[in-house]
PDB file of C-alpha atoms in Angstrom:
ATOM      1  CA  ALA B  30     -19.287 -16.053   8.288  1.00 78.00           C
ATOM      2  CA  GLN B  31     -16.736 -13.550   6.949  1.00 86.00           C
ATOM      3  CA  ARG B  32     -13.911 -11.224   9.494  1.00 92.00           C
ATOM      4  CA  VAL B  33     -11.294  -9.151   9.041  1.00 95.00           C
ATOM      5  CA  THR B  34      -9.426  -8.478  11.659  1.00 96.00           C
ATOM      6  CA  GLN B  35      -6.605  -6.022  12.252  1.00 97.00           C
ATOM      7  CA  PRO B  36      -5.121  -5.574  15.500  1.00 96.00           C
ATOM      8  CA  GLU B  37      -3.885  -2.305  15.491  1.00 95.00           C
ATOM      9  CA  LYS B  38      -5.171   0.596  14.572  1.00 94.00           C
ATOM     10  CA  LEU B  39      -2.287   2.828  14.627  1.00 96.00           C
ATOM     11  CA  LEU B  40       1.462   2.150  13.691  1.00 97.00           C
ATOM     12  CA  SER B  41       4.626   4.034  13.969  1.00 97.00           C
ATOM     13  CA  VAL B  42       7.780   3.093  13.141  1.00 96.00           C
ATOM     14  CA  PHE B  43      10.893   4.925  12.196  1.00 97.00           C
ATOM     15  CA  LYS B  44      12.088   5.467   7.836  1.00 96.00           C
ATOM     16  CA  GLY B  45      14.771   2.201   7.577  1.00 96.00           C
ATOM     17  CA  ALA B  46      12.916   0.502   9.759  1.00 97.00           C
ATOM     18  CA  PRO B  47      10.978  -3.207   8.883  1.00 97.00           C
ATOM     19  CA  VAL B  48       7.715  -2.666   9.285  1.00 97.00           C
ATOM     20  CA  GLU B  49       4.535  -5.444   8.745  1.00 97.00           C
ATOM     21  CA  LEU B  50       1.019  -4.666   9.352  1.00 98.00           C
ATOM     22  CA  LYS B  51      -0.935  -7.498  10.879  1.00 97.00           C
ATOM     23  CA  CYS B  52      -4.311  -9.006   9.447  1.00 97.00           C
ATOM     24  CA  ASN B  53      -5.977 -11.461  10.230  1.00 97.00           C
ATOM     25  CA  TYR B  54      -9.321 -13.449   9.079  1.00 96.00           C
ATOM     26  CA  SER B  55     -11.885 -16.482   9.659  1.00 94.00           C
ATOM     27  CA  TYR B  56     -13.630 -17.636   6.453  1.00 90.00           C
ATOM     28  CA  SER B  57     -14.428 -21.545   6.668  1.00 83.00           C
ATOM     29  CA  GLY B  58     -13.481 -21.245   2.583  1.00 82.00           C
ATOM     30  CA  SER B  59     -11.288 -20.307   0.340  1.00 83.00           C
ATOM     31  CA  PRO B  60     -10.550 -16.506   0.170  1.00 86.00           C
ATOM     32  CA  GLU B  61      -9.065 -14.464  -1.877  1.00 89.00           C
ATOM     33  CA  LEU B  62      -7.077 -11.788   0.249  1.00 92.00           C
ATOM     34  CA  PHE B  63      -6.527  -8.053  -0.553  1.00 93.00           C
ATOM     35  CA  TRP B  64      -4.287  -5.191   1.224  1.00 95.00           C
ATOM     36  CA  TYR B  65      -5.608  -1.638   0.356  1.00 95.00           C
ATOM     37  CA  VAL B  66      -3.559   1.681   0.647  1.00 95.00           C
ATOM     38  CA  GLN B  67      -5.508   5.275   1.606  1.00 93.00           C
ATOM     39  CA  TYR B  68      -2.440   7.836   0.957  1.00 94.00           C
ATOM     40  CA  SER B  69      -3.376  11.291   2.774  1.00 90.00           C
ATOM     41  CA  ARG B  70      -5.932  13.087   0.506  1.00 86.00           C
ATOM     42  CA  GLN B  71      -6.364  10.340  -1.966  1.00 89.00           C
ATOM     43  CA  ARG B  72      -8.663   7.677  -2.816  1.00 91.00           C
ATOM     44  CA  LEU B  73      -8.654   4.360  -1.298  1.00 92.00           C
ATOM     45  CA  GLN B  74      -6.232   2.143  -4.014  1.00 92.00           C
ATOM     46  CA  LEU B  75      -5.584  -1.547  -4.098  1.00 91.00           C
ATOM     47  CA  LEU B  76      -1.428  -2.264  -3.072  1.00 93.00           C
ATOM     48  CA  LEU B  77      -2.104  -6.005  -3.442  1.00 90.00           C
ATOM     49  CA  ARG B  78      -3.410  -9.376  -4.287  1.00 89.00           C
ATOM     50  CA  HIS B  79      -2.405 -12.587  -2.947  1.00 84.00           C
ATOM     51  CA  ILE B  80      -3.063 -14.687  -5.936  1.00 79.00           C
ATOM     52  CA  SER B  81      -0.671 -12.027  -8.104  1.00 78.00           C
ATOM     53  CA  ARG B  82       2.059 -13.105  -5.832  1.00 76.00           C
ATOM     54  CA  GLU B  83       3.567  -9.602  -6.806  1.00 81.00           C
ATOM     55  CA  SER B  84       5.493  -6.948  -4.617  1.00 82.00           C
ATOM     56  CA  ILE B  85       4.644  -3.396  -4.570  1.00 86.00           C
ATOM     57  CA  LYS B  86       5.782  -0.391  -3.735  1.00 91.00           C
ATOM     58  CA  GLY B  87       8.370  -3.042  -1.839  1.00 92.00           C
ATOM     59  CA  PHE B  88       5.718  -4.445   0.078  1.00 94.00           C
ATOM     60  CA  THR B  89       5.370  -8.233  -0.032  1.00 94.00           C
ATOM     61  CA  ALA B  90       1.934 -10.701   1.353  1.00 94.00           C
ATOM     62  CA  ASP B  91       2.196 -14.189   2.060  1.00 88.00           C
ATOM     63  CA  LEU B  92      -1.307 -15.440   2.865  1.00 90.00           C
ATOM     64  CA  ASN B  93      -1.070 -18.236   5.210  1.00 91.00           C
ATOM     65  CA  LYS B  94      -3.602 -20.652   5.430  1.00 89.00           C
ATOM     66  CA  GLY B  95      -3.100 -22.316   9.033  1.00 91.00           C
ATOM     67  CA  GLU B  96      -2.698 -19.151  11.010  1.00 93.00           C
ATOM     68  CA  THR B  97      -5.621 -17.597   8.860  1.00 94.00           C
ATOM     69  CA  SER B  98      -3.537 -14.194   8.106  1.00 95.00           C
ATOM     70  CA  PHE B  99      -2.618 -11.994   5.682  1.00 96.00           C
ATOM     71  CA  HIS B 100       0.700 -10.345   6.668  1.00 97.00           C
ATOM     72  CA  LEU B 101       1.817  -6.952   4.849  1.00 96.00           C
ATOM     73  CA  LYS B 102       5.612  -7.093   5.266  1.00 96.00           C
ATOM     74  CA  LYS B 103       8.010  -4.027   3.957  1.00 96.00           C
ATOM     75  CA  PRO B 104      12.329  -4.654   5.090  1.00 96.00           C
ATOM     76  CA  PHE B 105      12.880  -1.143   5.292  1.00 96.00           C
ATOM     77  CA  ALA B 106      10.224   1.694   5.350  1.00 96.00           C
ATOM     78  CA  GLN B 107      10.409   4.979   3.311  1.00 96.00           C
ATOM     79  CA  GLU B 108       8.499   8.516   4.482  1.00 95.00           C
ATOM     80  CA  GLU B 109       5.971   8.370   1.511  1.00 96.00           C
ATOM     81  CA  ASP B 110       4.730   5.130   2.680  1.00 97.00           C
ATOM     82  CA  SER B 111       2.660   6.601   5.677  1.00 97.00           C
ATOM     83  CA  ALA B 112      -1.151   6.562   5.361  1.00 97.00           C
ATOM     84  CA  MET B 113      -3.835   4.132   5.780  1.00 95.00           C
ATOM     85  CA  TYR B 114      -4.137   0.244   5.280  1.00 97.00           C
ATOM     86  CA  TYR B 115      -6.701  -1.750   5.036  1.00 96.00           C
ATOM     87  CA  CYS B 116      -6.691  -5.348   4.485  1.00 96.00           C
ATOM     88  CA  ALA B 117      -9.712  -7.302   3.066  1.00 94.00           C
ATOM     89  CA  LEU B 118     -11.628 -10.796   2.425  1.00 92.00           C
ATOM     90  CA  SER B 119     -13.549 -11.888  -0.599  1.00 88.00           C
ATOM     91  CA  GLY B 120     -14.697 -15.434  -0.505  1.00 79.00           C
ATOM     92  CA  GLY B 121     -16.793 -17.873  -2.244  1.00 66.00           C
ATOM     93  CA  GLY B 122     -16.766 -16.494  -5.493  1.00 64.00           C
ATOM     94  CA  ALA B 123     -18.724 -13.454  -3.603  1.00 64.00           C
ATOM     95  CA  GLN B 124     -18.405 -10.213  -5.444  1.00 74.00           C
ATOM     96  CA  LYS B 125     -17.709  -7.825  -1.925  1.00 84.00           C
ATOM     97  CA  LEU B 126     -15.276  -7.462  -0.525  1.00 89.00           C
ATOM     98  CA  VAL B 127     -14.875  -7.409   3.524  1.00 91.00           C
ATOM     99  CA  PHE B 128     -13.004  -4.986   4.975  1.00 93.00           C
ATOM    100  CA  GLY B 129     -10.654  -4.733   8.441  1.00 95.00           C
ATOM    101  CA  GLN B 130     -10.443  -1.685  10.498  1.00 94.00           C
ATOM    102  CA  GLY B 131      -8.370  -0.041   9.081  1.00 95.00           C
ATOM    103  CA  THR B 132      -4.227   0.959  10.217  1.00 96.00           C
ATOM    104  CA  ARG B 133      -2.453   4.082  10.366  1.00 96.00           C
ATOM    105  CA  LEU B 134       1.165   3.750   9.592  1.00 97.00           C
ATOM    106  CA  THR B 135       2.862   6.940  10.816  1.00 97.00           C
ATOM    107  CA  ILE B 136       6.814   6.522   9.118  1.00 97.00           C
ATOM    108  CA  ASN B 137       8.672   8.822  11.129  1.00 95.00           C
ATOM    109  CA  PRO B 138      11.988  10.594   9.926  1.00 92.00           C
TER     110      PRO B 138
ATOM    111  CA  ASN J   8     -10.315   8.372 -17.978  1.00 56.00           C
ATOM    112  CA  ALA J   9     -11.879  10.799 -14.971  1.00 71.00           C
ATOM    113  CA  GLY J  10     -12.020   7.147 -12.821  1.00 90.00           C
ATOM    114  CA  VAL J  11     -15.200   6.818  -9.968  1.00 95.00           C
ATOM    115  CA  MET J  12     -16.277  10.743  -9.220  1.00 96.00           C
ATOM    116  CA  GLN J  13     -18.879  11.270  -6.777  1.00 97.00           C
ATOM    117  CA  ASN J  14     -20.442  13.892  -5.871  1.00 96.00           C
ATOM    118  CA  PRO J  15     -21.163  16.337  -3.324  1.00 97.00           C
ATOM    119  CA  ARG J  16     -18.314  15.406  -1.604  1.00 95.00           C
ATOM    120  CA  HIS J  17     -20.056  16.814   1.838  1.00 97.00           C
ATOM    121  CA  LEU J  18     -24.009  16.607   2.296  1.00 98.00           C
ATOM    122  CA  VAL J  19     -25.084  18.507   5.916  1.00 98.00           C
ATOM    123  CA  ARG J  20     -28.652  17.144   6.087  1.00 98.00           C
ATOM    124  CA  ARG J  21     -30.890  18.328   8.775  1.00 97.00           C
ATOM    125  CA  ARG J  22     -32.452  14.664  10.628  1.00 97.00           C
ATOM    126  CA  GLY J  23     -35.692  13.880   8.713  1.00 97.00           C
ATOM    127  CA  GLN J  24     -34.619  15.067   5.259  1.00 98.00           C
ATOM    128  CA  GLU J  25     -33.595  12.972   2.543  1.00 98.00           C
ATOM    129  CA  ALA J  26     -29.919  12.682   1.263  1.00 98.00           C
ATOM    130  CA  ARG J  27     -29.136  11.480  -2.153  1.00 98.00           C
ATOM    131  CA  LEU J  28     -25.089  10.243  -3.170  1.00 98.00           C
ATOM    132  CA  ARG J  29     -24.256  10.483  -6.857  1.00 98.00           C
ATOM    133  CA  CYS J  30     -21.610   7.746  -7.922  1.00 97.00           C
ATOM    134  CA  SER J  31     -20.173   7.788 -12.083  1.00 97.00           C
ATOM    135  CA  PRO J  32     -18.438   4.427 -12.171  1.00 95.00           C
ATOM    136  CA  VAL J  33     -15.195   4.576 -14.580  1.00 93.00           C
ATOM    137  CA  LYS J  34     -16.234   4.532 -18.203  1.00 91.00           C
ATOM    138  CA  GLY J  35     -17.311   0.901 -19.500  1.00 87.00           C
ATOM    139  CA  HIS J  36     -17.582  -0.236 -15.984  1.00 89.00           C
ATOM    140  CA  SER J  37     -21.203  -1.982 -15.656  1.00 89.00           C
ATOM    141  CA  HIS J  38     -20.416  -3.088 -11.523  1.00 91.00           C
ATOM    142  CA  VAL J  39     -21.064  -1.102  -8.903  1.00 94.00           C
ATOM    143  CA  TYR J  40     -20.957  -1.262  -4.924  1.00 95.00           C
ATOM    144  CA  TRP J  41     -21.276   0.996  -2.169  1.00 97.00           C
ATOM    145  CA  TYR J  42     -20.168   1.209   1.556  1.00 96.00           C
ATOM    146  CA  ARG J  43     -20.401   2.546   4.119  1.00 96.00           C
ATOM    147  CA  GLN J  44     -17.484   4.063   6.939  1.00 93.00           C
ATOM    148  CA  LEU J  45     -18.357   4.721  10.645  1.00 89.00           C
ATOM    149  CA  PRO J  46     -16.318   7.284  12.531  1.00 81.00           C
ATOM    150  CA  GLU J  47     -13.431   4.258  13.382  1.00 78.00           C
ATOM    151  CA  GLU J  48     -14.544   1.825  11.712  1.00 83.00           C
ATOM    152  CA  GLY J  49     -13.541  -0.279   8.782  1.00 86.00           C
ATOM    153  CA  LEU J  50     -15.375  -0.175   5.026  1.00 92.00           C
ATOM    154  CA  LYS J  51     -18.807  -1.867   5.382  1.00 94.00           C
ATOM    155  CA  PHE J  52     -20.362  -3.265   2.356  1.00 93.00           C
ATOM    156  CA  MET J  53     -24.295  -1.796   1.592  1.00 95.00           C
ATOM    157  CA  VAL J  54     -25.928  -3.242  -1.608  1.00 95.00           C
ATOM    158  CA  TYR J  55     -23.448  -4.300  -5.352  1.00 93.00           C
ATOM    159  CA  LEU J  56     -25.762  -3.109  -8.467  1.00 94.00           C
ATOM    160  CA  GLN J  57     -25.029  -4.044 -12.692  1.00 92.00           C
ATOM    161  CA  LYS J  58     -27.014  -1.424 -14.756  1.00 88.00           C
ATOM    162  CA  GLU J  59     -30.525  -1.520 -13.875  1.00 88.00           C
ATOM    163  CA  ASN J  60     -30.289  -4.884 -11.596  1.00 93.00           C
ATOM    164  CA  ILE J  61     -29.039  -5.016  -8.068  1.00 94.00           C
ATOM    165  CA  ILE J  62     -27.334  -8.267  -7.368  1.00 91.00           C
ATOM    166  CA  ASP J  63     -26.618  -7.373  -3.720  1.00 91.00           C
ATOM    167  CA  GLU J  64     -28.189  -5.902  -1.102  1.00 93.00           C
ATOM    168  CA  SER J  65     -27.438  -7.824   1.802  1.00 91.00           C
ATOM    169  CA  GLY J  66     -25.593  -5.293   4.001  1.00 92.00           C
ATOM    170  CA  MET J  67     -28.760  -2.346   3.187  1.00 95.00           C
ATOM    171  CA  PRO J  68     -30.706  -1.543   6.188  1.00 94.00           C
ATOM    172  CA  LYS J  69     -34.012  -2.320   5.787  1.00 90.00           C
ATOM    173  CA  GLU J  70     -36.113   0.992   6.048  1.00 94.00           C
ATOM    174  CA  ARG J  71     -34.963   4.553   4.608  1.00 97.00           C
ATOM    175  CA  PHE J  72     -32.202   2.543   2.027  1.00 97.00           C
ATOM    176  CA  SER J  73     -32.444   2.441  -1.593  1.00 97.00           C
ATOM    177  CA  ALA J  74     -30.667   2.255  -4.331  1.00 97.00           C
ATOM    178  CA  GLU J  75     -30.319   2.061  -7.989  1.00 96.00           C
ATOM    179  CA  PHE J  76     -27.545   2.147 -11.500  1.00 95.00           C
ATOM    180  CA  PRO J  77     -30.520   3.236 -13.984  1.00 92.00           C
ATOM    181  CA  LYS J  78     -29.379   2.029 -17.859  1.00 89.00           C
ATOM    182  CA  GLU J  79     -28.538   6.074 -18.508  1.00 89.00           C
ATOM    183  CA  GLY J  80     -26.931   8.100 -15.139  1.00 91.00           C
ATOM    184  CA  PRO J  81     -25.112   7.467 -11.800  1.00 95.00           C
ATOM    185  CA  SER J  82     -26.570   5.080  -9.351  1.00 97.00           C
ATOM    186  CA  ILE J  83     -28.034   7.066  -6.379  1.00 98.00           C
ATOM    187  CA  LEU J  84     -28.150   5.875  -3.167  1.00 98.00           C
ATOM    188  CA  ARG J  85     -30.847   7.223  -1.494  1.00 98.00           C
ATOM    189  CA  ILE J  86     -31.681   7.648   2.250  1.00 98.00           C
ATOM    190  CA  GLN J  87     -34.475   8.778   3.286  1.00 97.00           C
ATOM    191  CA  GLN J  88     -35.937  10.832   6.855  1.00 97.00           C
ATOM    192  CA  VAL J  89     -32.034  10.758   8.061  1.00 97.00           C
ATOM    193  CA  VAL J  90     -31.113  10.317  11.096  1.00 97.00           C
ATOM    194  CA  ARG J  91     -28.070  11.252  13.190  1.00 95.00           C
ATOM    195  CA  GLY J  92     -26.696   7.663  12.970  1.00 94.00           C
ATOM    196  CA  ASP J  93     -26.514   8.347   9.563  1.00 96.00           C
ATOM    197  CA  SER J  94     -23.247  10.408   9.619  1.00 96.00           C
ATOM    198  CA  ALA J  95     -21.039   8.568   7.598  1.00 96.00           C
ATOM    199  CA  ALA J  96     -18.481   8.589   4.524  1.00 95.00           C
ATOM    200  CA  TYR J  97     -20.437   6.405   1.778  1.00 97.00           C
ATOM    201  CA  PHE J  98     -17.979   5.388  -1.025  1.00 96.00           C
ATOM    202  CA  CYS J  99     -18.588   4.216  -4.321  1.00 96.00           C
ATOM    203  CA  ALA J 100     -16.704   1.834  -5.822  1.00 94.00           C
ATOM    204  CA  SER J 101     -16.599   0.248  -9.542  1.00 93.00           C
ATOM    205  CA  SER J 102     -15.116  -2.477 -12.150  1.00 89.00           C
ATOM    206  CA  PRO J 103     -15.356  -3.833 -15.592  1.00 85.00           C
ATOM    207  CA  THR J 104     -16.735  -6.950 -14.548  1.00 79.00           C
ATOM    208  CA  GLY J 105     -18.073  -8.682 -11.373  1.00 70.00           C
ATOM    209  CA  GLY J 106     -16.248  -9.835  -8.534  1.00 69.00           C
ATOM    210  CA  ALA J 107     -13.961  -8.140  -6.337  1.00 70.00           C
ATOM    211  CA  HIS J 108     -10.599 -10.699  -7.161  1.00 69.00           C
ATOM    212  CA  TYR J 109      -9.430  -8.132  -9.561  1.00 71.00           C
ATOM    213  CA  GLY J 110      -9.837  -5.502  -7.212  1.00 76.00           C
ATOM    214  CA  TYR J 111     -12.223  -2.181  -7.508  1.00 87.00           C
ATOM    215  CA  THR J 112     -11.469   1.033  -8.317  1.00 91.00           C
ATOM    216  CA  PHE J 113     -12.971   3.988  -5.650  1.00 93.00           C
ATOM    217  CA  GLY J 114     -14.398   7.425  -5.437  1.00 95.00           C
ATOM    218  CA  SER J 115     -13.404   9.448  -2.976  1.00 94.00           C
ATOM    219  CA  GLY J 116     -16.400   9.563  -1.180  1.00 95.00           C
ATOM    220  CA  THR J 117     -19.374  11.379   0.387  1.00 97.00           C
ATOM    221  CA  ARG J 118     -19.430  12.481   3.677  1.00 96.00           C
ATOM    222  CA  LEU J 119     -22.905  12.759   5.164  1.00 97.00           C
ATOM    223  CA  THR J 120     -23.271  14.642   8.259  1.00 97.00           C
ATOM    224  CA  VAL J 121     -26.675  14.968  10.108  1.00 97.00           C
ATOM    225  CA  VAL J 122     -27.454  18.064  11.826  1.00 96.00           C
TER     226      VAL J 122
END
């Protein structure tokens, strides 16, 4: 079975501090992992994909197959990073995404 | 490019009524996905459709729920005889090809409230 766990429902950090949003997954094959973000009053949108190994808005995420994790990191948080973040998994050529419960990130000034 | 359009944004129905949720995908996208988000939970997959075909409905409740994506017009998620437990946000997403690896484009969602 495919499962995504985001252990923190809420995360609050100060501006300029490092941020790490945790994501663990359960899947027996080779997964594709994603981070989606929803800013206030906006639609859910793709932030980054593990296969593209890119940095978007200063965020990076590395797939750790040994720990079955895909944590999202940013070295210096900005106030505009405040949003809801969802980790998602797609496996085995399946078209559907399995989402975690989401983490609400608040950046304090 | 207007993106994925969902309507209505908010829908209130009494128990036992029918709810119809519409989704117009991004122009040129022929793959549509419906997700449901219950309060305090993540998005749960319901159904994946291509034009005129249901590809994967493994997340659809077995009764009262149906979905279609006709050759012309929007995709429709239909809930018959709604119950309070159907109250949720329903999101539609589209993609140009099947598969999640390029990411989906999501709509703003329809918030269904059953009273």
